Amino acid sequence: MPHSARTSLSHTSWGNVIRAEHQVVSPDQPYAAARVLTEIPAGRPAIAYGCGRSYGDVALNPGGLLIETRRLDCFISFDAEKGLLTCESGVTLAEILRATSVPAKDGSGWLLPVVPGTRFVTVGGAIANDVHGKNAHVFGSFGCHVESLDLARSDGRILTCSAQNNAELFAATVGGLGLTGLILRATLRLRRVEGLALETEEIRFARLADFFALDAESAVGWEYTAAWIDCLARGNQLGRGIYLRARHAPGVSAPPPSLGPRRSVPIAPPLSLVNGLSVRAFNAAYWRKLGTAERVRRVVPYEGAFFPLDALGGWNRLYGPKGFFQFQCVVPPEGAEAATAELLAAIAEAGQGSMLVVLKRFGHVVSPGLLSFPMPGITLALDFPNAGADTVRLMTRLEAIAVAAGGRLYPAKDALMTAESFARGYPRLDRFRGHMDPALSSAFSRRVGLSDASDGSGEGR
Amino acid sequence: MSTQGRRVAIFGATSEIAVAFGRLCAEAHDRLVLVGRDPEALERLAADLKVRGADAVAILPADFNHIDGLSEMAQESWAPFAGLDLALVAYGTLPDQKAATGNPAVAAAALHINFVSPALLCDLLAARFEAAKAGTLAVITSVAGDRGRQSNYVYGAAKGGLQLYLEGLRHRLWAAGVRVVDIRPGFVATRMTAHLPQGGPLWATPERVAADMDKAIRRGSAVLYTPWFWRIILLIVRALPRPLFHRSKL
């Protein structure tokens, strides 16, 4: 264990289901981070930890070592002609937007081509989980826009990886869940948009089939699309919701969002505030949010549209001390409607509703990672307060439906999937294994059989 | 857009509070002189601040322990942008009181880097601001300088001495229109305090402290307690009658 390691009980993941003691090191320079990797004793592997925004256990290593990357937070260069940004891996997407998405006089500006639902994640985490956003059907995943990255390995080498150099290792590292080495730096290709603001439309739809119709209609001309689903609606209202689509508004500027949340949940309540009653009330209210209008059109800054999860800091605390599970799967296009209906029916039947149920179509843009989550099809995301065995039973059922439909689960959000589901969903697993660094493993990698289960954990010590 | 920013020198630029403050300056498109010990760390920070919006960044490697070099350091900090609007003195170390007790070499080193060196540098900077009849001298001291306590009096004495020194400079520079800002942070989660259990309501982030500093410096406040509640805590600590104070573990 590196001598500067300290004991921490506060390093959890966003779902807060797993609480464990970790040893933590926080290197504050890339060379120091690379050195930490070479000092990891055999059989006691470590994993990188950024902002702690993964929901499950991909960035946890109970009893073992976490390498905190948040202090690797320096920009290195920005080529404002080409839009090429180089920074260390602990820089957050919020910081990138703040530094580079400064609107020009005509409202245009540079923008990260792909952002997830929160801007409070590190670049390293965005690459390691190959995150996606509402424009995945047009722009693919985050990894599609990584020009190159510097990867430290435990044998002391620092390798520059890209689609041209060390291409296989690059493919393993994008979406590689931090298991191939420690990402020190990355160069990202930003995108020039004619207007940083968004023109958005929200459209209410009455049943699942309407989602598919709206989505087909929006495929041309709307680059950001997703739908909120009322997960408590059943029968012929199953799958009703609100479709959100957006595109950049040429000539209209928008300021970069703040570096931190504007309002936060100060403390965790002793019980989950997300429960049957509040979920029912929320879903009923949200369904009516457009009032009597069937369709609402607005021009807005991108902050609210891209980062709905950032409006309230520490919102995960609302789920109380037991935390919550997140579920996200993607199922292939053929049979997607049937599988989605089956998933929604299972949720409605279980009565364990969720606040934010999101349905979205992925397109045919190929993600570069061997373990990248996005693939053509329909993706469904939702969360459930952790009510113990009942919740686990529901999650297991949803997992079975998704896998049977030829789909897969998103590791960044998962805390429960089996090794078998993982192997079925990610057919390039064997190619990936060859690139793993022996000094790295996580609770996730051990659970799904990627790493030796006897490694790491402090049990028996 | 390019309203030219201030000319700012940061002494001890790679400390975490200074980094957070430098980033606020960068966003305001200031021109920066970064003074510090480690040239590589300065280069890394300079590149970072340029991307974050700094108009120009110069670096100046220097040894703050070396008193004879302070005059040259002040002069060199003045050179890149032909003067300064703001100088922030942000270096210092947190000595281990137990190690310093009964060990004159350790205690002297702590007094030197936390009082002698910054006080003398401030004097040199003050003369330059005075001649220019403008500018702000901001110095990070500490709430530890407000009352001598058994647990931390070497550090406390150095910082308290610096507070008095700054009070004198403020008095002297008032006529020239130069502001002297004494910044007194409480517990800040940084490398300097990494050996302490960080966390809890009294601990602040460097970013929080830097944001408070930025406001106080722009206003030209004489003394800043950051976060704000330390003003109340120190009011109480200073007011504690000795019989009570002596029984405390503070």
XYZ file of C-alpha atoms in Angstrom:
711
model
C 0.000 0.000 0.000
C 1.510 3.414 -0.889
C 2.622 5.131 2.318
C 0.433 8.182 1.783
C -2.778 6.103 1.704
C -5.434 7.124 4.211
C -8.503 5.270 5.389
C -11.872 6.515 4.188
C -15.453 5.527 4.843
C -16.869 8.267 2.685
C -15.921 6.965 -0.748
C -19.179 5.519 -1.979
C -20.802 5.426 -5.364
C -23.808 7.467 -6.369
C -26.375 4.811 -5.534
C -25.034 4.597 -1.955
C -25.937 0.926 -1.688
C -22.383 -0.205 -1.021
C -20.695 1.361 1.991
C -17.223 0.150 2.708
C -13.849 1.129 4.012
C -11.241 2.015 1.422
C -7.633 3.053 1.446
C -7.317 6.198 -0.625
C -4.428 7.996 -2.293
C -4.852 11.369 -3.992
C -1.878 12.011 -6.259
C -1.725 15.658 -7.318
C 0.499 15.360 -10.381
C 0.353 12.889 -13.278
C 3.841 11.538 -12.606
C 2.895 10.881 -8.977
C -0.238 9.049 -10.109
C 1.815 6.912 -12.480
C 4.200 6.091 -9.642
C 1.350 5.020 -7.339
C 0.402 2.439 -9.930
C 3.879 0.899 -9.842
C 3.787 0.614 -6.034
C 0.659 -1.519 -5.805
C 1.496 -4.838 -4.138
C 0.580 -8.050 -5.919
C -2.823 -9.436 -4.977
C -3.990 -6.048 -3.602
C -5.278 -4.341 -6.743
C -6.564 -0.758 -6.922
C -9.098 1.143 -9.010
C -9.379 4.782 -10.060
C -12.034 6.964 -8.408
C -13.134 10.294 -9.882
C -16.238 12.179 -8.797
C -18.062 9.111 -7.475
C -20.912 9.499 -9.963
C -21.034 5.893 -11.167
C -24.097 4.354 -9.557
C -22.950 0.851 -8.745
C -19.514 -0.589 -8.034
C -17.316 0.041 -11.070
C -15.258 2.560 -9.066
C -15.359 0.761 -5.718
C -12.849 -1.627 -4.225
C -13.996 -2.453 -0.667
C -11.075 -3.081 1.663
C -8.632 -2.155 -1.089
C -7.058 0.916 -2.622
C -8.716 3.762 -4.530
C -6.603 6.127 -6.605
C -8.423 9.421 -6.486
C -7.961 11.314 -9.744
C -9.699 14.555 -8.881
C -6.413 16.379 -8.203
C -5.153 15.658 -11.704
C -7.170 18.697 -12.647
C -5.011 20.800 -14.946
C -5.735 21.785 -18.495
C -2.758 21.367 -20.795
C -3.716 23.107 -24.013
C -6.647 24.252 -26.096
C -6.344 24.837 -29.812
C -9.177 27.278 -30.429
C -8.766 26.922 -34.208
C -9.211 23.166 -34.363
C -11.173 22.654 -31.165
C -8.631 20.221 -29.734
C -8.505 20.194 -25.951
C -5.860 18.394 -23.906
C -6.335 18.030 -20.157
C -5.576 15.764 -17.240
C -8.018 13.034 -16.413
C -9.424 14.591 -13.223
C -10.756 17.686 -14.981
C -14.559 17.709 -14.893
C -16.860 18.290 -17.823
C -18.190 21.353 -15.961
C -14.684 22.826 -15.968
C -14.288 22.107 -19.684
C -17.559 23.862 -20.520
C -16.533 26.800 -18.366
C -13.130 27.155 -20.018
C -13.951 26.407 -23.636
C -17.666 26.961 -24.266
C -17.471 30.724 -24.168
C -19.972 32.075 -26.679
C -18.686 34.208 -29.559
C -20.535 37.386 -30.498
C -22.670 35.495 -33.003
C -23.766 32.979 -30.349
C -21.610 30.187 -31.726
C -19.042 28.313 -29.674
C -17.129 25.151 -28.931
C -19.015 22.431 -27.142
C -18.293 18.952 -25.851
C -19.854 16.772 -28.561
C -21.213 14.314 -25.990
C -22.239 14.950 -22.386
C -24.040 12.647 -19.941
C -26.898 13.771 -17.663
C -24.468 15.334 -15.190
C -21.513 17.621 -15.846
C -19.895 16.735 -12.511
C -17.885 13.798 -13.840
C -14.211 13.594 -14.695
C -12.824 13.159 -18.182
C -11.204 9.902 -17.052
C -14.545 8.601 -15.787
C -16.334 9.686 -18.960
C -13.837 7.710 -21.036
C -13.657 4.675 -18.754
C -17.450 4.345 -18.787
C -17.739 5.579 -22.384
C -20.710 7.709 -21.391
C -23.396 8.866 -23.804
C -25.964 11.632 -24.000
C -29.218 12.562 -25.660
C -27.492 12.883 -29.037
C -26.046 9.356 -29.039
C -28.021 8.455 -32.167
C -26.071 11.136 -34.089
C -22.790 11.637 -32.232
C -22.216 8.266 -30.622
C -20.567 8.001 -27.237
C -17.947 10.136 -25.469
C -15.190 7.829 -26.689
C -16.000 8.666 -30.328
C -14.498 12.105 -29.670
C -11.321 11.110 -27.846
C -8.380 11.871 -30.109
C -5.843 10.191 -27.839
C -5.102 9.394 -24.220
C -2.070 8.722 -22.038
C -2.378 5.516 -20.056
C -0.138 4.601 -17.121
C 0.396 0.892 -16.552
C 1.610 -0.817 -13.419
C 4.804 -1.970 -15.187
C 5.846 1.687 -15.246
C 5.104 2.393 -18.899
C 3.055 5.387 -19.996
C 1.467 4.664 -23.355
C -0.131 7.148 -25.706
C -3.154 5.410 -27.190
C -5.391 6.416 -30.069
C -7.187 4.869 -33.023
C -3.752 4.796 -34.723
C -1.307 4.140 -31.852
C -1.750 1.184 -29.536
C -5.160 0.915 -31.153
C -6.195 -2.287 -29.391
C -5.314 -0.875 -25.977
C -7.222 2.290 -26.885
C -10.281 0.207 -27.770
C -9.951 -1.644 -24.480
C -9.522 1.542 -22.432
C -12.516 3.417 -23.850
C -15.348 1.902 -21.846
C -12.739 -0.244 -20.078
C -13.990 0.632 -16.569
C -10.526 1.667 -15.412
C -9.181 -1.870 -15.678
C -6.551 -1.362 -18.385
C -4.433 1.258 -16.608
C -4.760 4.733 -15.191
C -5.762 7.427 -17.673
C -3.486 10.413 -17.015
C -4.397 12.791 -19.841
C -6.665 12.923 -22.842
C -7.102 14.983 -25.963
C -10.724 15.601 -26.931
C -12.162 16.895 -30.181
C -14.723 19.582 -29.408
C -17.476 20.519 -31.772
C -18.368 23.954 -33.137
C -22.069 24.783 -32.872
C -23.761 27.746 -34.552
C -25.640 28.615 -31.402
C -24.932 27.349 -27.908
C -28.584 27.690 -26.909
C -31.140 25.015 -27.731
C -34.468 25.050 -29.451
C -36.501 22.445 -27.589
C -39.865 20.788 -28.025
C -41.698 18.745 -25.442
C -44.510 16.600 -26.759
C -46.921 14.558 -24.712
C -47.664 11.070 -26.020
C -50.310 8.642 -24.877
C -48.817 5.182 -25.392
C -45.594 3.385 -26.146
C -46.249 3.025 -29.878
C -46.444 6.822 -30.099
C -42.916 7.071 -28.731
C -41.621 5.071 -31.662
C -43.611 7.192 -34.126
C -42.326 10.442 -32.624
C -38.796 9.100 -32.555
C -38.908 8.138 -36.222
C -40.269 11.588 -37.074
C -37.492 13.286 -35.058
C -34.626 11.269 -36.520
C -34.003 13.912 -39.143
C -33.454 17.408 -37.844
C -33.395 16.822 -34.088
C -30.025 15.877 -32.695
C -31.004 15.550 -29.043
C -33.871 13.204 -28.258
C -35.124 11.319 -25.202
C -38.438 10.611 -23.540
C -39.667 10.570 -19.966
C -42.045 7.700 -19.282
C -44.817 7.591 -16.703
C -43.814 4.286 -15.180
C -47.025 3.833 -13.228
C -49.325 3.924 -16.250
C -50.694 0.527 -17.219
C -52.933 -1.144 -19.783
C -53.576 0.887 -22.891
C -51.738 3.838 -21.318
C -48.586 1.787 -20.837
C -45.533 3.738 -21.933
C -47.160 7.160 -22.047
C -44.842 10.049 -21.440
C -43.266 13.255 -22.653
C -40.941 13.301 -25.618
C -38.124 15.843 -25.504
C -36.263 16.845 -28.626
C -33.797 19.650 -29.146
C -31.351 21.163 -31.596
C -28.973 24.091 -31.485
C -30.533 27.477 -32.179
C -28.225 29.243 -34.643
C -27.164 32.694 -33.477
C -28.437 32.283 -29.907
C -25.785 32.073 -27.202
C -25.870 30.434 -23.801
C -23.481 30.943 -20.890
C -21.478 28.036 -19.489
C -23.172 26.481 -16.436
C -21.741 26.841 -12.936
C -18.875 24.694 -11.655
C -20.985 23.312 -8.821
C -24.673 22.741 -8.147
C -26.598 25.898 -7.270
C -28.703 24.174 -4.613
C -27.920 21.009 -2.697
C -29.537 18.490 -0.402
C -27.673 19.274 2.832
C -28.128 16.007 4.720
C -29.505 12.548 4.103
C -32.970 12.065 5.641
C -33.259 8.966 7.863
C -35.775 7.425 5.451
C -36.011 7.546 1.686
C -38.124 10.482 0.560
C -38.551 8.604 -2.691
C -41.301 6.137 -1.903
C -44.588 4.850 -3.293
C -46.452 8.016 -2.388
C -43.953 10.550 -3.704
C -43.255 8.562 -6.850
C -46.993 8.382 -7.585
C -47.394 12.103 -6.987
C -44.331 12.965 -9.044
C -45.293 10.850 -12.019
C -48.850 12.191 -11.977
C -47.618 15.782 -11.789
C -44.915 15.351 -14.406
C -47.380 13.835 -16.838
C -49.367 17.061 -16.549
C -46.403 19.428 -16.692
C -47.248 20.671 -20.157
C -50.667 21.784 -18.902
C -53.353 21.646 -21.546
C -50.848 21.981 -24.380
C -49.854 18.837 -26.229
C -46.623 20.439 -27.342
C -44.377 23.163 -25.880
C -41.611 24.827 -27.862
C -38.899 26.998 -26.274
C -35.396 28.356 -26.775
C -33.311 27.685 -23.663
C -29.695 27.491 -22.433
C -28.359 23.960 -22.669
C -27.798 23.623 -18.918
C -31.295 22.498 -17.993
C -31.768 20.304 -21.052
C -28.425 18.497 -20.848
C -27.993 18.321 -17.087
C -31.353 17.716 -15.443
C -29.534 15.785 -12.702
C -27.437 18.813 -11.735
C -30.296 21.082 -10.711
C -30.131 19.707 -7.182
C -26.728 18.775 -5.778
C -26.514 15.587 -3.731
C -29.971 14.476 -4.899
C -28.930 10.882 -4.246
C -29.281 11.657 -0.532
C -33.052 11.889 -0.988
C -33.059 8.099 -1.167
C -32.024 7.880 2.465
C -29.390 5.720 4.113
C -30.195 2.559 2.157
C -29.572 4.239 -1.174
C -31.009 3.246 -4.515
C -30.428 1.032 -7.516
C -30.192 2.287 -11.047
C -31.064 0.141 -14.019
C -30.167 0.841 -17.612
C -30.294 -1.584 -20.475
C -30.232 -1.439 -24.238
C -32.110 -3.910 -26.412
C -31.587 -4.357 -30.166
C -34.037 -2.677 -32.597
C -35.761 -5.863 -33.696
C -38.184 -6.700 -30.918
C -37.331 -3.507 -29.011
C -40.930 -2.399 -28.717
C -42.051 -5.734 -27.312
C -39.123 -5.913 -24.902
C -39.694 -2.333 -23.730
C -43.368 -3.051 -23.151
C -42.421 -6.135 -21.161
C -39.949 -4.143 -19.036
C -42.462 -1.372 -18.363
C -45.184 -3.879 -17.539
C -42.884 -5.627 -15.056
C -42.136 -2.316 -13.359
C -45.765 -1.196 -13.209
C -46.741 -4.605 -11.862
C -44.091 -4.508 -9.144
C -45.457 -1.126 -8.089
C -41.946 0.069 -7.297
C -42.090 3.138 -9.425
C -39.247 5.366 -10.321
C -38.999 9.142 -10.672
C -36.959 9.451 -13.782
C -37.679 6.826 -16.351
C -35.917 7.656 -19.576
C -36.348 5.975 -22.936
C -34.057 6.712 -25.842
C -33.022 5.260 -29.161
C -29.347 4.645 -29.915
C -28.291 4.890 -33.555
C -25.733 3.140 -35.690
C -22.710 5.276 -34.763
C -20.212 2.701 -33.533
C -18.653 3.281 -30.131
C -14.920 2.593 -30.171
C -14.651 0.604 -26.949
C -14.570 -3.167 -26.683
C -16.910 -2.849 -23.686
C -18.802 0.284 -24.762
C -22.415 0.146 -23.686
C -24.193 1.881 -26.597
C -25.301 -0.285 -29.517
C -28.170 0.135 -31.983
C -31.489 -0.219 -30.191
C -33.611 1.222 -27.436
C -32.236 2.098 -24.042
C -34.297 2.354 -20.869
C -32.987 3.927 -17.654
C -34.625 4.192 -14.252
C -33.925 4.062 -10.550
C -35.534 2.399 -7.553
C -35.102 3.127 -3.858
C -33.384 0.176 -2.217
C -36.174 -1.684 -0.459
C -34.141 -4.853 -0.034
C -35.099 -8.224 -1.498
C -38.176 -6.928 -3.386
C -36.070 -4.432 -5.294
C -33.378 -6.973 -6.054
C -36.054 -9.378 -7.338
C -37.433 -6.721 -9.684
C -33.950 -5.793 -10.917
C -33.183 -9.448 -11.588
C -36.389 -9.777 -13.578
C -35.591 -6.685 -15.655
C -32.070 -8.005 -16.277
C -33.500 -11.317 -17.507
C -35.931 -9.583 -19.894
C -33.176 -7.368 -21.343
C -30.702 -10.207 -21.802
C -33.321 -12.510 -23.330
C -34.068 -9.787 -25.883
C -30.389 -9.813 -26.886
C -29.636 -6.700 -24.864
C -27.148 -5.684 -22.211
C -26.820 -3.647 -19.021
C -24.747 -0.505 -18.460
C -21.895 -1.249 -16.016
C -21.680 2.404 -14.854
C -25.184 2.050 -13.434
C -25.177 -1.549 -12.380
C -24.751 -3.100 -8.954
C -26.306 -6.521 -9.453
C -25.851 -8.125 -12.873
C -24.497 -11.645 -13.087
C -21.303 -12.750 -14.803
C -23.441 -14.645 -17.274
C -25.525 -11.616 -18.257
C -22.356 -9.606 -18.635
C -20.712 -12.193 -20.875
C -23.819 -12.549 -23.039
C -24.177 -8.796 -23.424
C -20.526 -8.059 -24.203
C -19.285 -10.557 -26.801
C -15.822 -8.944 -27.101
C -14.976 -9.718 -23.490
C -12.232 -12.180 -24.371
C -10.389 -9.613 -26.461
C -10.712 -7.186 -23.552
C -9.217 -9.532 -20.965
C -5.848 -9.512 -22.673
C -5.479 -5.780 -22.052
C -6.306 -5.693 -18.372
C -3.668 -4.442 -15.956
C -3.017 -7.004 -13.183
C -2.720 -4.234 -10.568
C -6.278 -3.046 -11.162
C -9.627 -4.498 -10.262
C -12.924 -3.300 -8.842
C -15.873 -4.723 -6.962
C -17.606 -4.792 -10.353
C -14.838 -6.628 -12.205
C -14.686 -9.284 -9.495
C -18.473 -9.652 -9.392
C -18.819 -10.222 -13.135
C -15.818 -12.532 -13.295
C -13.407 -10.210 -15.095
C -10.937 -10.315 -12.218
C -9.922 -12.931 -9.721
C -12.541 -12.836 -6.974
C -9.929 -13.591 -4.288
C -8.059 -10.386 -5.105
C -8.362 -7.111 -3.402
C -10.967 -7.363 -0.728
C -9.786 -6.882 2.806
C -11.742 -9.897 4.000
C -9.768 -12.421 5.964
C -7.077 -9.915 6.761
C -14.737 41.420 -24.907
C -11.062 41.905 -24.128
C -11.300 44.313 -21.262
C -7.797 43.911 -19.996
C -7.656 42.242 -16.613
C -5.527 43.033 -13.600
C -1.820 42.339 -13.267
C -1.567 39.790 -10.460
C 1.455 38.119 -8.849
C 0.882 35.048 -6.691
C 3.716 34.091 -4.337
C 3.390 30.418 -3.480
C 1.250 29.904 -6.581
C 1.013 26.116 -6.448
C -0.569 25.863 -2.990
C -4.153 24.716 -3.377
C -5.771 27.932 -2.153
C -3.524 29.898 -4.505
C -4.386 27.585 -7.405
C -8.101 28.047 -6.792
C -7.597 31.811 -6.575
C -5.445 31.819 -9.729
C -8.267 30.082 -11.576
C -10.699 32.833 -10.580
C -8.177 35.385 -11.868
C -7.851 33.400 -15.104
C -11.612 33.479 -15.637
C -11.459 37.250 -15.190
C -8.773 37.374 -17.935
C -6.101 38.704 -15.593
C -2.389 38.665 -16.395
C -0.552 36.480 -13.916
C 2.933 36.076 -12.497
C 3.280 32.711 -10.751
C 6.032 32.555 -8.145
C 6.922 29.216 -6.606
C 9.549 26.658 -5.803
C 9.011 23.920 -8.371
C 9.485 25.031 -12.014
C 7.637 21.996 -13.403
C 4.622 22.568 -11.167
C 4.629 26.231 -12.232
C 4.695 25.287 -15.910
C 1.805 22.879 -15.382
C -0.233 25.548 -13.611
C 0.632 28.209 -16.202
C -0.710 26.021 -19.014
C -3.865 25.350 -16.995
C -4.511 29.020 -16.288
C -4.023 29.966 -19.938
C -6.709 27.496 -21.029
C -8.971 28.812 -18.263
C -8.780 32.300 -19.710
C -5.727 34.112 -18.313
C -4.627 36.868 -20.662
C -0.937 36.083 -20.119
C 1.019 34.013 -17.619
C 4.654 34.381 -16.551
C 6.417 32.024 -14.162
C 9.113 32.843 -11.656
C 10.829 29.975 -9.821
C 12.060 31.164 -6.427
C 13.102 30.069 -2.952
C 11.079 31.848 -0.272
C 13.488 30.763 2.456
C 16.292 32.731 0.836
C 15.965 36.214 2.350
C 18.719 37.728 0.246
C 16.784 36.822 -2.897
C 13.524 38.521 -1.869
C 14.432 41.907 -3.286
C 15.201 40.419 -6.666
C 12.007 38.346 -6.457
C 9.894 41.450 -5.865
C 11.616 43.194 -8.732
C 11.167 40.254 -11.108
C 7.496 39.930 -10.222
C 7.085 43.544 -11.250
C 8.818 43.147 -14.597
C 6.655 40.981 -16.928
C 3.692 43.358 -17.024
C 5.467 46.567 -15.981
C 3.876 46.710 -12.550
C 1.225 44.926 -10.500
C -2.318 45.675 -9.422
C -2.440 42.845 -6.915
C 0.134 40.774 -5.068
C -1.027 37.707 -3.166
C 1.409 36.241 -0.663
C 0.210 32.680 -0.135
C 3.154 30.571 1.004
C 3.748 28.996 4.385
C 3.984 25.641 6.107
C 2.156 24.091 9.020
C 4.781 22.938 11.532
C 4.170 20.142 13.992
C 3.996 21.894 17.354
C 5.365 18.873 19.217
C 8.346 18.602 16.877
C 9.045 22.318 17.249
C 8.831 22.268 21.047
C 12.333 22.126 22.488
C 13.850 22.013 19.009
C 15.063 25.491 18.077
C 16.029 24.529 14.525
C 12.519 23.286 13.694
C 10.879 26.249 15.418
C 13.190 28.759 13.745
C 12.516 27.280 10.311
C 8.775 27.547 10.937
C 9.026 31.154 12.142
C 11.239 31.965 9.199
C 8.956 30.703 6.423
C 5.706 31.796 8.076
C 6.778 35.193 9.416
C 10.245 36.512 8.562
C 10.171 35.769 4.852
C 6.597 36.898 4.073
C 6.910 40.017 6.255
C 10.088 41.106 4.484
C 8.610 40.338 1.070
C 5.515 42.369 1.973
C 7.737 45.278 2.913
C 9.445 45.166 -0.492
C 6.127 44.900 -2.330
C 4.647 47.674 -0.193
C 7.385 50.072 -1.247
C 6.607 49.391 -4.898
C 2.850 49.800 -4.471
C 3.459 52.954 -2.439
C 5.548 54.451 -5.222
C 2.858 53.548 -7.761
C 0.210 55.033 -5.441
C -2.104 52.135 -6.275
C -2.566 48.423 -5.832
C -3.574 45.763 -3.363
C -1.381 43.616 -1.169
C -3.219 40.484 -0.017
C -1.674 38.010 2.405
C -2.914 34.655 3.671
C -2.397 34.490 7.425
C -4.574 32.238 9.594
C -7.188 32.192 12.323
C -4.392 30.502 14.314
C -2.786 33.937 14.643
C -5.641 35.350 16.718
C -4.751 33.792 20.053
C -1.791 31.725 21.238
C -2.850 28.175 22.030
C -0.830 25.289 23.449
C -1.531 23.096 20.439
C -0.199 25.421 17.756
C 1.671 28.457 19.095
C 4.738 28.418 16.874
C 2.586 28.627 13.771
C 0.141 30.900 15.615
C 2.885 33.307 16.671
C 4.279 33.512 13.146
C 0.846 34.174 11.665
C -0.112 36.557 14.503
C 3.132 38.447 13.976
C 2.368 38.688 10.289
C -1.105 40.029 11.092
C 0.439 42.819 13.189
C 2.979 43.535 10.493
C 0.202 43.864 7.927
C -1.748 46.147 10.244
C 1.285 48.407 10.330
C 1.695 48.336 6.566
C -2.002 49.087 6.129
C -1.634 52.124 8.353
C 1.405 53.294 6.431
C -0.029 52.676 2.938
C -3.416 54.214 3.556
C -2.214 57.637 2.440
C -0.949 56.198 -0.839
C -4.309 54.558 -1.542
C -2.873 51.052 -1.333
C -5.048 48.359 0.246
C -3.708 45.647 2.530
C -5.968 42.596 2.871
C -5.308 40.139 5.707
C -6.929 36.788 4.839
C -7.533 34.458 7.764
C -8.777 31.011 6.696
C -9.860 28.358 9.157
C -9.492 24.645 8.381
C -8.974 24.134 4.666
C -8.747 20.686 3.092
C -5.338 20.824 1.398
C -2.019 18.963 1.297
C -0.874 21.077 4.261
C -3.620 19.602 6.436
C -3.753 16.138 4.828
C -2.474 14.524 8.048
C -5.543 15.792 9.943
C -8.978 14.172 9.687
C -10.518 16.468 7.046
C -14.266 16.727 6.919
C -17.071 18.057 9.077
C -18.768 21.423 9.206
C -15.651 23.456 10.052
C -13.701 22.332 6.996
C -13.791 24.364 3.809
C -12.590 23.665 0.287
C -9.831 25.763 -1.287
C -12.390 26.882 -3.892
C -14.702 28.264 -1.202
C -11.853 30.140 0.455
C -10.639 31.478 -2.888
C -14.108 32.785 -3.748
C -14.282 34.626 -0.410
C -10.789 36.030 -0.970
C -11.725 37.264 -4.397
C -14.661 39.232 -3.008
C -12.656 40.687 -0.121
C -9.787 41.704 -2.397
C -12.116 43.399 -4.870
C -13.718 45.291 -1.991
C -10.384 46.052 -0.357
C -11.494 44.699 3.044
C -8.898 44.960 5.810
C -9.442 41.552 7.410
C -11.265 38.539 5.996
C -12.270 35.503 8.017
C -13.101 32.635 5.677
C -15.528 30.964 5.837
C -17.418 33.741 7.632
C -18.217 31.788 10.823
C -14.577 31.891 11.897
C -15.055 35.573 12.756
C -17.579 34.527 15.400
C -15.558 31.539 16.605
C -12.451 33.692 17.025
C -14.448 36.427 18.712
C -15.387 33.845 21.331
C -11.922 32.302 21.538
C -10.327 35.703 22.057
C -12.940 36.681 24.636
C -12.558 33.521 26.730
C -11.350 34.565 30.191
C -7.962 33.074 31.006
C -9.131 30.774 33.837
C -11.522 29.135 31.392
C -9.135 29.215 28.432
C -6.370 27.536 30.421
C -8.574 24.594 31.182
C -9.401 24.042 27.502
C -7.493 21.755 25.149
C -7.481 24.320 22.340
